[in-house]
Structure formats: structure tokens, C-alpha cells
Amino acid sequence: MKYTKILVLLSSALVLVFALTACAQATPTPVPTVAPTAAPKPTEAPKPTEAPTVAPTAAPKPTEAPKPAAGGPAAALAAKKQTTEVLTESFEKGAVGDFIDWNILDKDAHVTNKSGITIVEPPVKAPDGKFAAKMFSNPAVDAQASKDFADLPQGRLTFLGMVPTTDPGFLGVELRNAGKRIFSIEMHPEGRFRWRDDAGNLQESNVKYAFDKWYPITLEWDATANIWQAWTVDDSGKQVRLTPENGAQFAKETPGASPNRVQLRLNKATPGKVGYVDNLKLFKIE
């Protein structure tokens, strides 16, 4: 009986040992957790070198028209403000395509070639009213027209001129004593104003103009002093001189002559060239 209990106890102990061993074998050995390796940060692209800031170059300011020398005839003429209107022409009369109501030079040639100086609705709106004068030359003759008036020893002529981008011509406005030119101002297709000296040679004014834009031009003269002057208004709105500070001399053939004719002219060319004039006014200076 005693041995039987001992055997039972031993059996129970063995069973317990086997059970503990089985549990130990069934439980897996824990695997240590490894922290993930952080992905390397991407290398930032280098910032581009910024261009240095450079202040824009300011456009040169146009030179204002210089005042005539004190005490000279040009200054005396400029000081005279009293005027009387002698002639005004806005080219509003007549129909489109008609010759202007002036003396048309070489009219037959212009009728044949459909050229000359005619009334048109210009490509750039007329400064006053609806119409302007189109000066259209042909290969044979200049486009010319003239208007006579009583002798003006001291006077002022104002007008607006425009040279188009298409077929730009040599546009000239002349003051004459009958058939002889005393002086003139011209708009040349290079985009510059030019004037004629006492020998009739063209002189550079160094004043530029833009195509397809109307420019107001003023001519003044004093026959007693034998001088004339010209101005315009540039693209900045400033008055600029086209002739020398103290005036230009009359032509050598007409010293001291009083203008009594204004003549429009556009040089002959192949093919025909074009220019426009409008709002012409003539004054007597007193």
C-alpha cells in the first residue's frame, strides 16, 4: 500500500515534468524588434543664383526748344503775340477724290495717273473734321498745289503733317514769293524733319517723327530781318525747334522778300509716294 502511493506520487510528478517541458517547447522564443532604418532625406537641389537687379536706363529727355538770343530779330519776332487770321483750310469742302480747291500744278498728268493732291478720309483720323489732303506723287511729276495771299512781311503758318508707313514720301511745305521759294520745311521718309538753308540745301534738324501720326508744325518769318523759324511738338508733348536758335536765312535769290504763296509738295517717285496735310492756318503778325 505504501509502495502504491509512492508510485502514484512519482507518476504524478513525471506527468507534471512532461507537461512543463511540453509548454516550454511550445512557447516560441521572442524575436527582438529592430527599429526600421530611416530613409535618407533627399538632397535639396541647389537654389539658382538670382540675377542681379539692374535699374532700367531712363530714356533721354527731349531738349526743349531754346529761346532766341535776347535782343536779336528772332527774339523780337517771338515776342509779338498779336495776330490776324489771313487764311484757314481744313479740306472739308468737296467730295472724296476731288482735287483740293487750290491751284493744282501739272494737273493733266495727275488726272492721267490718278495722283496729285486730293480730298480723302485719311487712314489716321483727321485732326479736324473728317477729311484731309492726300499728297500722292507719280513717277513723272511732283504732287504740288499752291494758294496765293497778299504779301506778308511778318507772318505765321501752322499746319499738321503726317507721313504714313505705307509708301512714305518727301512731304514739303514751302513759303514762296510768286514762283520763287523763300524757305521750306520737310518731313522725310527716314522719319526726320529737315529744312532748307539759304542755298537751298537740306539741313538736318535731328528731330524725329513717328509714321502714321499727325504733327503740328509752325513756321514764322520776318522779311525785314530776313529770317524764318520752325517748331514742332515731339512725342513727349514738348515744343522743339527745327531751325537754328536765331533763325534761318531766306533763300539767296529772295532776300527780304515777303511771302505771298504757300505751296504743298511731294516729290515724284516710282512707285508714287504719299503724305497728308490738314488744318492749315495763316496769320499776319502785328
Tab-separated table of C-alpha atoms in Angstrom:
chain	number	residue	atom	x	y	z
A	1	MET	CA	0.000	0.000	0.000
A	2	LYS	CA	2.793	2.257	0.915
A	3	TYR	CA	4.640	1.475	-2.291
A	4	THR	CA	1.492	2.057	-4.269
A	5	LYS	CA	1.195	5.685	-3.012
A	6	ILE	CA	4.823	6.282	-3.763
A	7	LEU	CA	4.309	5.070	-7.302
A	8	VAL	CA	1.301	7.288	-7.724
A	9	LEU	CA	3.204	10.280	-6.482
A	10	LEU	CA	6.113	9.544	-8.782
A	11	SER	CA	3.746	9.150	-11.739
A	12	SER	CA	2.112	12.489	-10.959
A	13	ALA	CA	5.500	14.146	-10.718
A	14	LEU	CA	6.580	12.721	-14.037
A	15	VAL	CA	3.344	13.853	-15.673
A	16	LEU	CA	3.925	17.380	-14.315
A	17	VAL	CA	7.514	17.390	-15.570
A	18	PHE	CA	6.428	16.271	-19.049
A	19	ALA	CA	3.693	18.896	-19.128
A	20	LEU	CA	6.075	21.712	-18.171
A	21	THR	CA	8.597	20.545	-20.756
A	22	ALA	CA	5.935	20.490	-23.481
A	23	CYS	CA	4.814	24.029	-22.627
A	24	ALA	CA	8.368	25.263	-22.666
A	25	GLN	CA	8.870	23.778	-26.118
A	26	ALA	CA	5.556	25.138	-27.457
A	27	THR	CA	6.285	28.787	-26.496
A	28	PRO	CA	8.464	30.377	-29.264
A	29	THR	CA	11.457	32.418	-28.342
A	30	PRO	CA	10.517	36.083	-28.802
A	31	VAL	CA	12.359	37.766	-31.721
A	32	PRO	CA	13.755	41.186	-30.815
A	33	THR	CA	12.095	44.052	-32.666
A	34	VAL	CA	14.514	46.043	-34.839
A	35	ALA	CA	13.703	49.677	-35.341
A	36	PRO	CA	13.400	50.476	-39.079
A	37	THR	CA	16.230	52.469	-40.592
A	38	ALA	CA	15.005	55.946	-41.551
A	39	ALA	CA	15.131	56.608	-45.281
A	40	PRO	CA	17.813	59.181	-46.122
A	41	LYS	CA	16.470	62.655	-46.789
A	42	PRO	CA	16.678	63.655	-50.466
A	43	THR	CA	19.401	66.114	-51.253
A	44	GLU	CA	17.861	69.531	-51.965
A	45	ALA	CA	18.613	70.949	-55.365
A	46	PRO	CA	20.824	73.998	-55.109
A	47	LYS	CA	18.920	77.275	-55.443
A	48	PRO	CA	19.607	79.046	-58.731
A	49	THR	CA	21.677	82.169	-58.494
A	50	GLU	CA	19.351	85.139	-58.742
A	51	ALA	CA	20.101	87.630	-61.487
A	52	PRO	CA	21.214	90.964	-60.105
A	53	THR	CA	18.565	93.654	-60.243
A	54	VAL	CA	19.536	96.405	-62.668
A	55	ALA	CA	17.598	99.627	-62.845
A	56	PRO	CA	16.340	100.310	-66.398
A	57	THR	CA	18.097	103.078	-68.240
A	58	ALA	CA	15.881	106.123	-68.356
A	59	ALA	CA	15.024	107.380	-71.824
A	60	PRO	CA	16.775	110.663	-72.548
A	61	LYS	CA	14.530	113.651	-72.118
A	62	PRO	CA	13.943	115.651	-75.299
A	63	THR	CA	15.602	119.022	-75.441
A	64	GLU	CA	13.177	121.882	-75.131
A	65	ALA	CA	13.199	124.479	-77.860
A	66	PRO	CA	15.846	127.049	-76.867
A	67	LYS	CA	14.816	130.653	-76.622
A	68	PRO	CA	16.268	133.019	-79.244
A	69	ALA	CA	19.159	135.196	-78.150
A	70	ALA	CA	17.943	138.276	-76.330
A	71	GLY	CA	17.855	141.399	-78.419
A	72	GLY	CA	18.037	139.619	-81.789
A	73	PRO	CA	15.389	139.712	-84.528
A	74	ALA	CA	14.228	136.180	-83.709
A	75	ALA	CA	13.518	137.210	-80.130
A	76	ALA	CA	11.688	140.317	-81.319
A	77	LEU	CA	9.552	138.200	-83.629
A	78	ALA	CA	8.829	135.640	-80.915
A	79	ALA	CA	7.710	138.408	-78.557
A	80	LYS	CA	4.946	139.502	-80.937
A	81	LYS	CA	1.706	137.813	-79.959
A	82	GLN	CA	-0.867	139.888	-81.858
A	83	THR	CA	-2.058	138.101	-84.993
A	84	THR	CA	-4.794	138.341	-87.595
A	85	GLU	CA	-6.004	135.222	-89.403
A	86	VAL	CA	-5.497	135.506	-93.153
A	87	LEU	CA	-6.284	132.003	-94.389
A	88	THR	CA	-7.685	128.782	-92.970
A	89	GLU	CA	-8.012	125.439	-94.761
A	90	SER	CA	-9.328	122.200	-93.278
A	91	PHE	CA	-10.083	120.496	-96.644
A	92	GLU	CA	-13.655	119.672	-95.614
A	93	LYS	CA	-15.229	121.070	-98.812
A	94	GLY	CA	-15.720	118.869	-101.843
A	95	ALA	CA	-16.052	115.119	-102.275
A	96	VAL	CA	-13.565	112.357	-101.631
A	97	GLY	CA	-11.250	112.028	-104.643
A	98	ASP	CA	-11.669	115.635	-105.782
A	99	PHE	CA	-8.586	117.819	-106.161
A	100	ILE	CA	-8.316	120.324	-103.327
A	101	ASP	CA	-9.568	123.820	-104.144
A	102	TRP	CA	-6.063	125.176	-104.811
A	103	ASN	CA	-4.019	125.762	-107.926
A	104	ILE	CA	-3.042	122.199	-108.932
A	105	LEU	CA	0.308	122.082	-110.723
A	106	ASP	CA	0.703	119.578	-113.597
A	107	LYS	CA	-2.991	118.777	-113.288
A	108	ASP	CA	-3.269	116.902	-116.577
A	109	ALA	CA	-0.510	114.479	-115.585
A	110	HIS	CA	-2.225	113.855	-112.254
A	111	VAL	CA	-5.611	113.280	-113.882
A	112	THR	CA	-3.999	110.671	-116.128
A	113	ASN	CA	-2.120	108.981	-113.284
A	114	LYS	CA	-4.859	109.433	-110.644
A	115	SER	CA	-2.355	111.249	-108.438
A	116	GLY	CA	-1.922	114.817	-107.180
A	117	ILE	CA	-3.373	116.409	-104.035
A	118	THR	CA	-6.918	115.318	-103.332
A	119	ILE	CA	-9.537	115.250	-100.595
A	120	VAL	CA	-9.565	111.971	-98.662
A	121	GLU	CA	-10.647	110.394	-95.437
A	122	PRO	CA	-7.130	109.650	-94.128
A	123	PRO	CA	-6.042	106.299	-92.643
A	124	VAL	CA	-5.332	108.100	-89.373
A	125	LYS	CA	-8.297	110.210	-88.211
A	126	ALA	CA	-8.173	113.783	-89.455
A	127	PRO	CA	-7.239	116.249	-86.690
A	128	ASP	CA	-10.207	118.456	-87.510
A	129	GLY	CA	-13.390	117.349	-89.202
A	130	LYS	CA	-13.423	114.232	-91.351
A	131	PHE	CA	-11.207	114.932	-94.371
A	132	ALA	CA	-7.599	115.884	-95.102
A	133	ALA	CA	-5.426	116.495	-98.167
A	134	LYS	CA	-3.648	113.451	-99.586
A	135	MET	CA	-0.443	114.236	-101.474
A	136	PHE	CA	0.187	111.403	-103.931
A	137	SER	CA	3.035	111.740	-106.434
A	138	ASN	CA	3.675	109.722	-109.574
A	139	PRO	CA	6.892	108.769	-111.436
A	140	ALA	CA	6.651	111.720	-113.821
A	141	VAL	CA	5.879	114.806	-111.701
A	142	ASP	CA	5.760	116.056	-108.117
A	143	ALA	CA	2.383	116.328	-106.435
A	144	GLN	CA	2.044	120.104	-105.965
A	145	ALA	CA	-0.660	122.661	-105.197
A	146	SER	CA	-0.407	126.336	-104.252
A	147	LYS	CA	-2.532	129.042	-102.637
A	148	ASP	CA	-1.822	132.782	-103.035
A	149	PHE	CA	-2.391	135.555	-100.494
A	150	ALA	CA	-1.411	139.212	-100.035
A	151	ASP	CA	2.229	139.937	-99.152
A	152	LEU	CA	3.013	139.105	-95.519
A	153	PRO	CA	6.261	140.740	-94.308
A	154	GLN	CA	5.734	139.114	-90.897
A	155	GLY	CA	3.637	136.016	-90.596
A	156	ARG	CA	2.974	132.617	-89.109
A	157	LEU	CA	1.826	129.432	-90.828
A	158	THR	CA	0.578	126.436	-88.832
A	159	PHE	CA	-0.420	123.049	-90.210
A	160	LEU	CA	-0.488	119.359	-89.361
A	161	GLY	CA	1.551	116.851	-91.342
A	162	MET	CA	1.543	113.069	-91.359
A	163	VAL	CA	3.661	110.544	-93.273
A	164	PRO	CA	2.209	107.012	-93.499
A	165	THR	CA	4.068	103.747	-93.042
A	166	THR	CA	2.946	102.593	-96.498
A	167	ASP	CA	4.701	104.407	-99.387
A	168	PRO	CA	6.062	107.304	-97.277
A	169	GLY	CA	7.026	110.336	-99.354
A	170	PHE	CA	9.067	113.553	-99.108
A	171	LEU	CA	6.408	115.920	-97.769
A	172	GLY	CA	7.279	119.605	-98.072
A	173	VAL	CA	5.517	122.871	-97.215
A	174	GLU	CA	7.055	125.948	-98.841
A	175	LEU	CA	6.631	129.703	-98.497
A	176	ARG	CA	7.189	131.467	-101.821
A	177	ASN	CA	7.209	134.856	-103.464
A	178	ALA	CA	5.316	134.015	-106.636
A	179	GLY	CA	7.394	131.320	-108.357
A	180	LYS	CA	10.486	131.596	-106.130
A	181	ARG	CA	10.890	129.529	-102.979
A	182	ILE	CA	11.941	131.556	-99.930
A	183	PHE	CA	12.115	128.710	-97.391
A	184	SER	CA	10.549	125.321	-96.634
A	185	ILE	CA	10.227	122.573	-94.061
A	186	GLU	CA	10.119	118.873	-94.990
A	187	MET	CA	9.158	115.537	-93.446
A	188	HIS	CA	11.418	112.884	-94.959
A	189	PRO	CA	10.607	109.152	-95.133
A	190	GLU	CA	13.599	108.376	-92.907
A	191	GLY	CA	11.447	109.681	-90.057
A	192	ARG	CA	13.168	113.091	-89.714
A	193	PHE	CA	12.297	116.737	-90.160
A	194	ARG	CA	14.635	118.722	-92.428
A	195	TRP	CA	14.804	122.356	-93.578
A	196	ARG	CA	16.416	124.225	-96.475
A	197	ASP	CA	19.140	126.814	-95.947
A	198	ASP	CA	19.708	129.993	-97.967
A	199	ALA	CA	21.460	127.977	-100.705
A	200	GLY	CA	18.538	125.567	-100.978
A	201	ASN	CA	20.435	122.700	-99.363
A	202	LEU	CA	18.701	120.330	-96.970
A	203	GLN	CA	19.790	120.614	-93.340
A	204	GLU	CA	19.257	118.014	-90.631
A	205	SER	CA	17.043	119.055	-87.704
A	206	ASN	CA	17.808	115.960	-85.563
A	207	VAL	CA	14.119	115.828	-84.630
A	208	LYS	CA	12.466	112.503	-85.397
A	209	TYR	CA	8.834	111.747	-86.071
A	210	ALA	CA	6.747	108.561	-85.989
A	211	PHE	CA	4.913	107.281	-89.039
A	212	ASP	CA	1.105	107.348	-89.035
A	213	LYS	CA	0.985	110.221	-86.551
A	214	TRP	CA	-0.062	113.840	-87.044
A	215	TYR	CA	2.468	116.526	-86.038
A	216	PRO	CA	1.673	120.233	-85.571
A	217	ILE	CA	4.255	122.435	-87.307
A	218	THR	CA	4.711	126.203	-87.011
A	219	LEU	CA	6.638	128.457	-89.391
A	220	GLU	CA	7.278	132.136	-88.561
A	221	TRP	CA	9.131	134.758	-90.555
A	222	ASP	CA	10.254	138.376	-90.673
A	223	ALA	CA	11.078	139.599	-94.175
A	224	THR	CA	12.727	142.795	-92.894
A	225	ALA	CA	15.138	140.780	-90.753
A	226	ASN	CA	15.442	138.123	-93.498
A	227	ILE	CA	14.873	135.240	-91.054
A	228	TRP	CA	12.436	132.393	-90.539
A	229	GLN	CA	11.937	129.802	-87.809
A	230	ALA	CA	10.190	126.441	-87.415
A	231	TRP	CA	8.932	124.372	-84.469
A	232	THR	CA	7.000	121.192	-83.846
A	233	VAL	CA	5.739	119.268	-80.829
A	234	ASP	CA	7.537	115.968	-80.210
A	235	ASP	CA	6.117	112.677	-78.921
A	236	SER	CA	6.513	113.752	-75.288
A	237	GLY	CA	4.458	116.902	-75.855
A	238	LYS	CA	7.458	119.243	-75.750
A	239	GLN	CA	7.973	122.063	-78.214
A	240	VAL	CA	11.203	121.509	-80.151
A	241	ARG	CA	12.990	123.772	-82.590
A	242	LEU	CA	13.610	122.610	-86.161
A	243	THR	CA	15.729	125.582	-87.297
A	244	PRO	CA	18.741	127.272	-85.648
A	245	GLU	CA	18.232	129.169	-82.406
A	246	ASN	CA	18.401	132.602	-84.002
A	247	GLY	CA	16.512	131.692	-87.150
A	248	ALA	CA	17.462	130.597	-90.660
A	249	GLN	CA	18.122	132.927	-93.584
A	250	PHE	CA	15.824	133.417	-96.561
A	251	ALA	CA	16.968	131.949	-99.878
A	252	LYS	CA	19.747	133.913	-101.581
A	253	GLU	CA	17.503	134.541	-104.595
A	254	THR	CA	14.820	136.195	-102.442
A	255	PRO	CA	16.490	138.288	-99.697
A	256	GLY	CA	13.883	140.279	-97.770
A	257	ALA	CA	11.026	139.083	-99.999
A	258	SER	CA	7.547	138.907	-98.450
A	259	PRO	CA	5.878	135.509	-98.801
A	260	ASN	CA	2.645	135.596	-100.794
A	261	ARG	CA	2.204	131.926	-101.675
A	262	VAL	CA	2.064	128.669	-99.725
A	263	GLN	CA	2.866	125.565	-101.731
A	264	LEU	CA	2.432	121.884	-100.846
A	265	ARG	CA	4.826	119.448	-102.494
A	266	LEU	CA	5.516	115.714	-102.511
A	267	ASN	CA	8.476	114.593	-104.640
A	268	LYS	CA	7.899	112.390	-107.668
A	269	ALA	CA	8.903	108.753	-107.221
A	270	THR	CA	8.439	105.247	-108.584
A	271	PRO	CA	6.026	103.993	-107.466
A	272	GLY	CA	4.029	107.000	-106.266
A	273	LYS	CA	4.600	108.164	-102.691
A	274	VAL	CA	2.165	109.564	-100.114
A	275	GLY	CA	1.875	112.238	-97.429
A	276	TYR	CA	-1.016	114.036	-95.688
A	277	VAL	CA	-1.678	117.644	-94.626
A	278	ASP	CA	-4.553	119.126	-92.633
A	279	ASN	CA	-5.726	122.136	-90.636
A	280	LEU	CA	-3.592	124.771	-92.336
A	281	LYS	CA	-3.829	128.327	-90.950
A	282	LEU	CA	-2.042	131.521	-91.959
A	283	PHE	CA	-1.684	134.585	-89.720
A	284	LYS	CA	-0.387	138.114	-90.053
A	285	ILE	CA	1.888	139.011	-87.127
A	286	GLU	CA	1.464	142.593	-85.894
